[in-house]
PDB file of C-alpha atoms in Angstrom:
ATOM      1  CA  UNK A  17      47.710 104.630 137.192  1.00  0.00           C
ATOM      2  CA  UNK A  18      50.172 107.197 135.266  1.00  0.00           C
ATOM      3  CA  UNK A  19      53.110 106.624 137.585  1.00  0.00           C
ATOM      4  CA  UNK A  20      52.692 102.387 136.778  1.00  0.00           C
ATOM      5  CA  UNK A  21      52.507 103.419 133.075  1.00  0.00           C
ATOM      6  CA  UNK A  22      55.518 105.587 132.998  1.00  0.00           C
ATOM      7  CA  UNK A  23      57.351 103.160 134.743  1.00  0.00           C
ATOM      8  CA  UNK A  24      56.448  99.912 132.361  1.00  0.00           C
ATOM      9  CA  UNK A  25      57.657 102.586 129.598  1.00  0.00           C
ATOM     10  CA  UNK A  26      60.671 103.558 131.376  1.00  0.00           C
ATOM     11  CA  UNK A  27      61.479  99.404 131.798  1.00  0.00           C
ATOM     12  CA  UNK A  28      60.425  98.360 128.212  1.00  0.00           C
ATOM     13  CA  UNK A  29      62.664 101.261 126.716  1.00  0.00           C
ATOM     14  CA  UNK A  30      65.918 100.310 128.767  1.00  0.00           C
ATOM     15  CA  UNK A  31      64.945  96.392 127.527  1.00  0.00           C
ATOM     16  CA  UNK A  32      65.075  97.336 123.941  1.00  0.00           C
ATOM     17  CA  UNK A  33      67.941  99.697 124.038  1.00  0.00           C
ATOM     18  CA  UNK A  34      69.952  97.277 126.008  1.00  0.00           C
ATOM     19  CA  UNK A  35      69.017  94.543 123.324  1.00  0.00           C
ATOM     20  CA  UNK A  36      69.903  96.578 120.314  1.00  0.00           C
ATOM     21  CA  UNK A  37      73.419  97.059 122.227  1.00  0.00           C
ATOM     22  CA  UNK A  38      74.105  93.506 121.083  1.00  0.00           C
ATOM     23  CA  UNK A  39      72.122  93.460 117.802  1.00  0.00           C
ATOM     24  CA  UNK A  40      74.834  93.036 114.998  1.00  0.00           C
ATOM     25  CA  UNK A  41      76.068  96.171 113.120  1.00  0.00           C
ATOM     26  CA  UNK A  42      75.365  97.042 109.484  1.00  0.00           C
ATOM     27  CA  UNK A  43      78.399  96.598 107.392  1.00  0.00           C
ATOM     28  CA  UNK A  44      79.088  99.032 104.753  1.00  0.00           C
ATOM     29  CA  UNK A  45      81.093  98.094 101.667  1.00  0.00           C
ATOM     30  CA  UNK A  46      83.696 100.967 102.119  1.00  0.00           C
ATOM     31  CA  UNK A  47      85.854 102.265  99.096  1.00  0.00           C
ATOM     32  CA  UNK A  48      89.106 103.846  98.833  1.00  0.00           C
ATOM     33  CA  UNK A  49      90.896 105.825  95.713  1.00  0.00           C
ATOM     34  CA  UNK A  50      93.827 103.296  96.076  1.00  0.00           C
ATOM     35  CA  UNK A  51      91.873 100.489  94.821  1.00  0.00           C
ATOM     36  CA  UNK A  52      94.580  99.908  92.047  1.00  0.00           C
ATOM     37  CA  UNK A  53      96.534  98.187  94.852  1.00  0.00           C
ATOM     38  CA  UNK A  54      93.978  96.079  96.658  1.00  0.00           C
ATOM     39  CA  UNK A  55      94.851  92.773  95.377  1.00  0.00           C
ATOM     40  CA  UNK A  56      98.808  93.115  95.991  1.00  0.00           C
ATOM     41  CA  UNK A  57     100.248  90.662  98.400  1.00  0.00           C
ATOM     42  CA  UNK A  58      99.892  91.897 102.323  1.00  0.00           C
ATOM     43  CA  UNK A  59      96.440  93.698 101.764  1.00  0.00           C
ATOM     44  CA  UNK A  60      94.193  92.060 104.480  1.00  0.00           C
ATOM     45  CA  UNK A  61      90.766  92.720 106.159  1.00  0.00           C
ATOM     46  CA  UNK A  62      89.834  94.979 108.168  1.00  0.00           C
ATOM     47  CA  UNK A  63      91.847  97.596 106.532  1.00  0.00           C
ATOM     48  CA  UNK A  64      92.293  96.668 103.240  1.00  0.00           C
ATOM     49  CA  UNK A  65      95.310  98.481 101.495  1.00  0.00           C
ATOM     50  CA  UNK A  66      96.671 100.802 104.271  1.00  0.00           C
ATOM     51  CA  UNK A  67      98.474 103.960 103.046  1.00  0.00           C
ATOM     52  CA  UNK A  68      97.812 106.580 106.173  1.00  0.00           C
ATOM     53  CA  UNK A  69     100.111 109.002 104.726  1.00  0.00           C
ATOM     54  CA  UNK A  70      98.921 108.765 101.263  1.00  0.00           C
ATOM     55  CA  UNK A  71     102.040 108.097  99.469  1.00  0.00           C
ATOM     56  CA  UNK A  72     100.959 106.066  97.070  1.00  0.00           C
ATOM     57  CA  UNK A  73      97.628 108.629  96.252  1.00  0.00           C
ATOM     58  CA  UNK A  74      98.407 109.289  92.508  1.00  0.00           C
ATOM     59  CA  UNK A  75     100.874 106.821  92.128  1.00  0.00           C
ATOM     60  CA  UNK A  76     101.417 103.958  89.437  1.00  0.00           C
ATOM     61  CA  UNK A  77     102.623 100.340  89.826  1.00  0.00           C
ATOM     62  CA  UNK A  78     106.297 101.462  89.442  1.00  0.00           C
ATOM     63  CA  UNK A  79     106.267 103.699  92.339  1.00  0.00           C
ATOM     64  CA  UNK A  80     104.493 101.120  94.557  1.00  0.00           C
ATOM     65  CA  UNK A  81     107.413  98.514  93.717  1.00  0.00           C
ATOM     66  CA  UNK A  82     110.024 100.857  94.288  1.00  0.00           C
ATOM     67  CA  UNK A  83     108.401 101.989  97.953  1.00  0.00           C
ATOM     68  CA  UNK A  84     107.965  98.404  98.523  1.00  0.00           C
ATOM     69  CA  UNK A  85     111.609  97.438  97.816  1.00  0.00           C
ATOM     70  CA  UNK A  86     112.686 100.285 100.060  1.00  0.00           C
ATOM     71  CA  UNK A  87     110.544  99.227 102.672  1.00  0.00           C
ATOM     72  CA  UNK A  88     111.857  95.444 102.283  1.00  0.00           C
ATOM     73  CA  UNK A  89     115.102  96.806 102.306  1.00  0.00           C
ATOM     74  CA  UNK A  90     115.250  98.984 105.419  1.00  0.00           C
ATOM     75  CA  UNK A  91     113.407  95.946 107.028  1.00  0.00           C
ATOM     76  CA  UNK A  92     116.432  93.872 106.691  1.00  0.00           C
ATOM     77  CA  UNK A  93     118.983  96.596 107.594  1.00  0.00           C
ATOM     78  CA  UNK A  94     117.058  97.028 110.735  1.00  0.00           C
ATOM     79  CA  UNK A  95     117.514  92.976 111.177  1.00  0.00           C
ATOM     80  CA  UNK A  96     120.984  93.338 110.968  1.00  0.00           C
ATOM     81  CA  UNK A  97     121.644  95.824 113.162  1.00  0.00           C
ATOM     82  CA  UNK A  98     119.472  94.483 115.772  1.00  0.00           C
ATOM     83  CA  UNK A  99     121.291  91.094 115.403  1.00  0.00           C
ATOM     84  CA  UNK A 100     124.430  92.743 115.849  1.00  0.00           C
ATOM     85  CA  UNK A 101     123.378  94.727 118.849  1.00  0.00           C
ATOM     86  CA  UNK A 102     122.837  91.377 120.552  1.00  0.00           C
ATOM     87  CA  UNK A 103     125.798  90.148 119.373  1.00  0.00           C
ATOM     88  CA  UNK A 104     127.976  92.406 120.893  1.00  0.00           C
ATOM     89  CA  UNK A 105     125.508  92.744 124.003  1.00  0.00           C
ATOM     90  CA  UNK A 106     126.588  89.376 124.534  1.00  0.00           C
ATOM     91  CA  UNK A 107     130.214  89.834 124.455  1.00  0.00           C
ATOM     92  CA  UNK A 108     130.995  88.909 121.366  1.00  0.00           C
ATOM     93  CA  UNK A 109     133.235  91.720 119.266  1.00  0.00           C
ATOM     94  CA  UNK A 110     134.846  91.284 115.552  1.00  0.00           C
ATOM     95  CA  UNK A 111     138.355  90.762 115.550  1.00  0.00           C
ATOM     96  CA  UNK A 112     140.604  93.038 113.627  1.00  0.00           C
ATOM     97  CA  UNK A 113     140.911  96.877 113.074  1.00  0.00           C
ATOM     98  CA  UNK A 114     137.934  99.416 113.146  1.00  0.00           C
ATOM     99  CA  UNK A 115     140.198 101.857 111.502  1.00  0.00           C
ATOM    100  CA  UNK A 116     143.837 102.679 110.265  1.00  0.00           C
ATOM    101  CA  UNK A 117     145.314 103.861 113.335  1.00  0.00           C
ATOM    102  CA  UNK A 118     145.228 100.515 114.694  1.00  0.00           C
ATOM    103  CA  UNK A 119     142.099 100.896 116.870  1.00  0.00           C
ATOM    104  CA  UNK A 120     140.395  97.265 117.443  1.00  0.00           C
ATOM    105  CA  UNK A 121     136.715  96.524 117.499  1.00  0.00           C
ATOM    106  CA  UNK A 122     137.918  94.930 121.211  1.00  0.00           C
ATOM    107  CA  UNK A 123     138.790  98.268 122.345  1.00  0.00           C
ATOM    108  CA  UNK A 124     135.404  99.961 122.331  1.00  0.00           C
ATOM    109  CA  UNK A 125     133.042  98.946 124.954  1.00  0.00           C
ATOM    110  CA  UNK A 126     129.999  98.279 124.997  1.00  0.00           C
TER     111      UNK A 126
END
């Protein structure tokens, strides 16, 4: 009958559709305009060279090296600031004066 055929077709379509959900996806090779920096330290899958703001769109190796240097420098400053915050919150203060008026580091609360 027509109802049984439609029911069978619907079940078959459901089974095939759910099986396709678990099939491996096709992996296409992606290409970026920044292939010059794909071999640099820190480039890793799945993103490859990640430059979301496009700071290195038409950059040379010198600009890349400068931005990497600045990034490392800022990271180190942030680490020192974090360490200073933890040390101060722990109650450890530097001795001595913070200015020429005689205000000491200990005179300022957390």
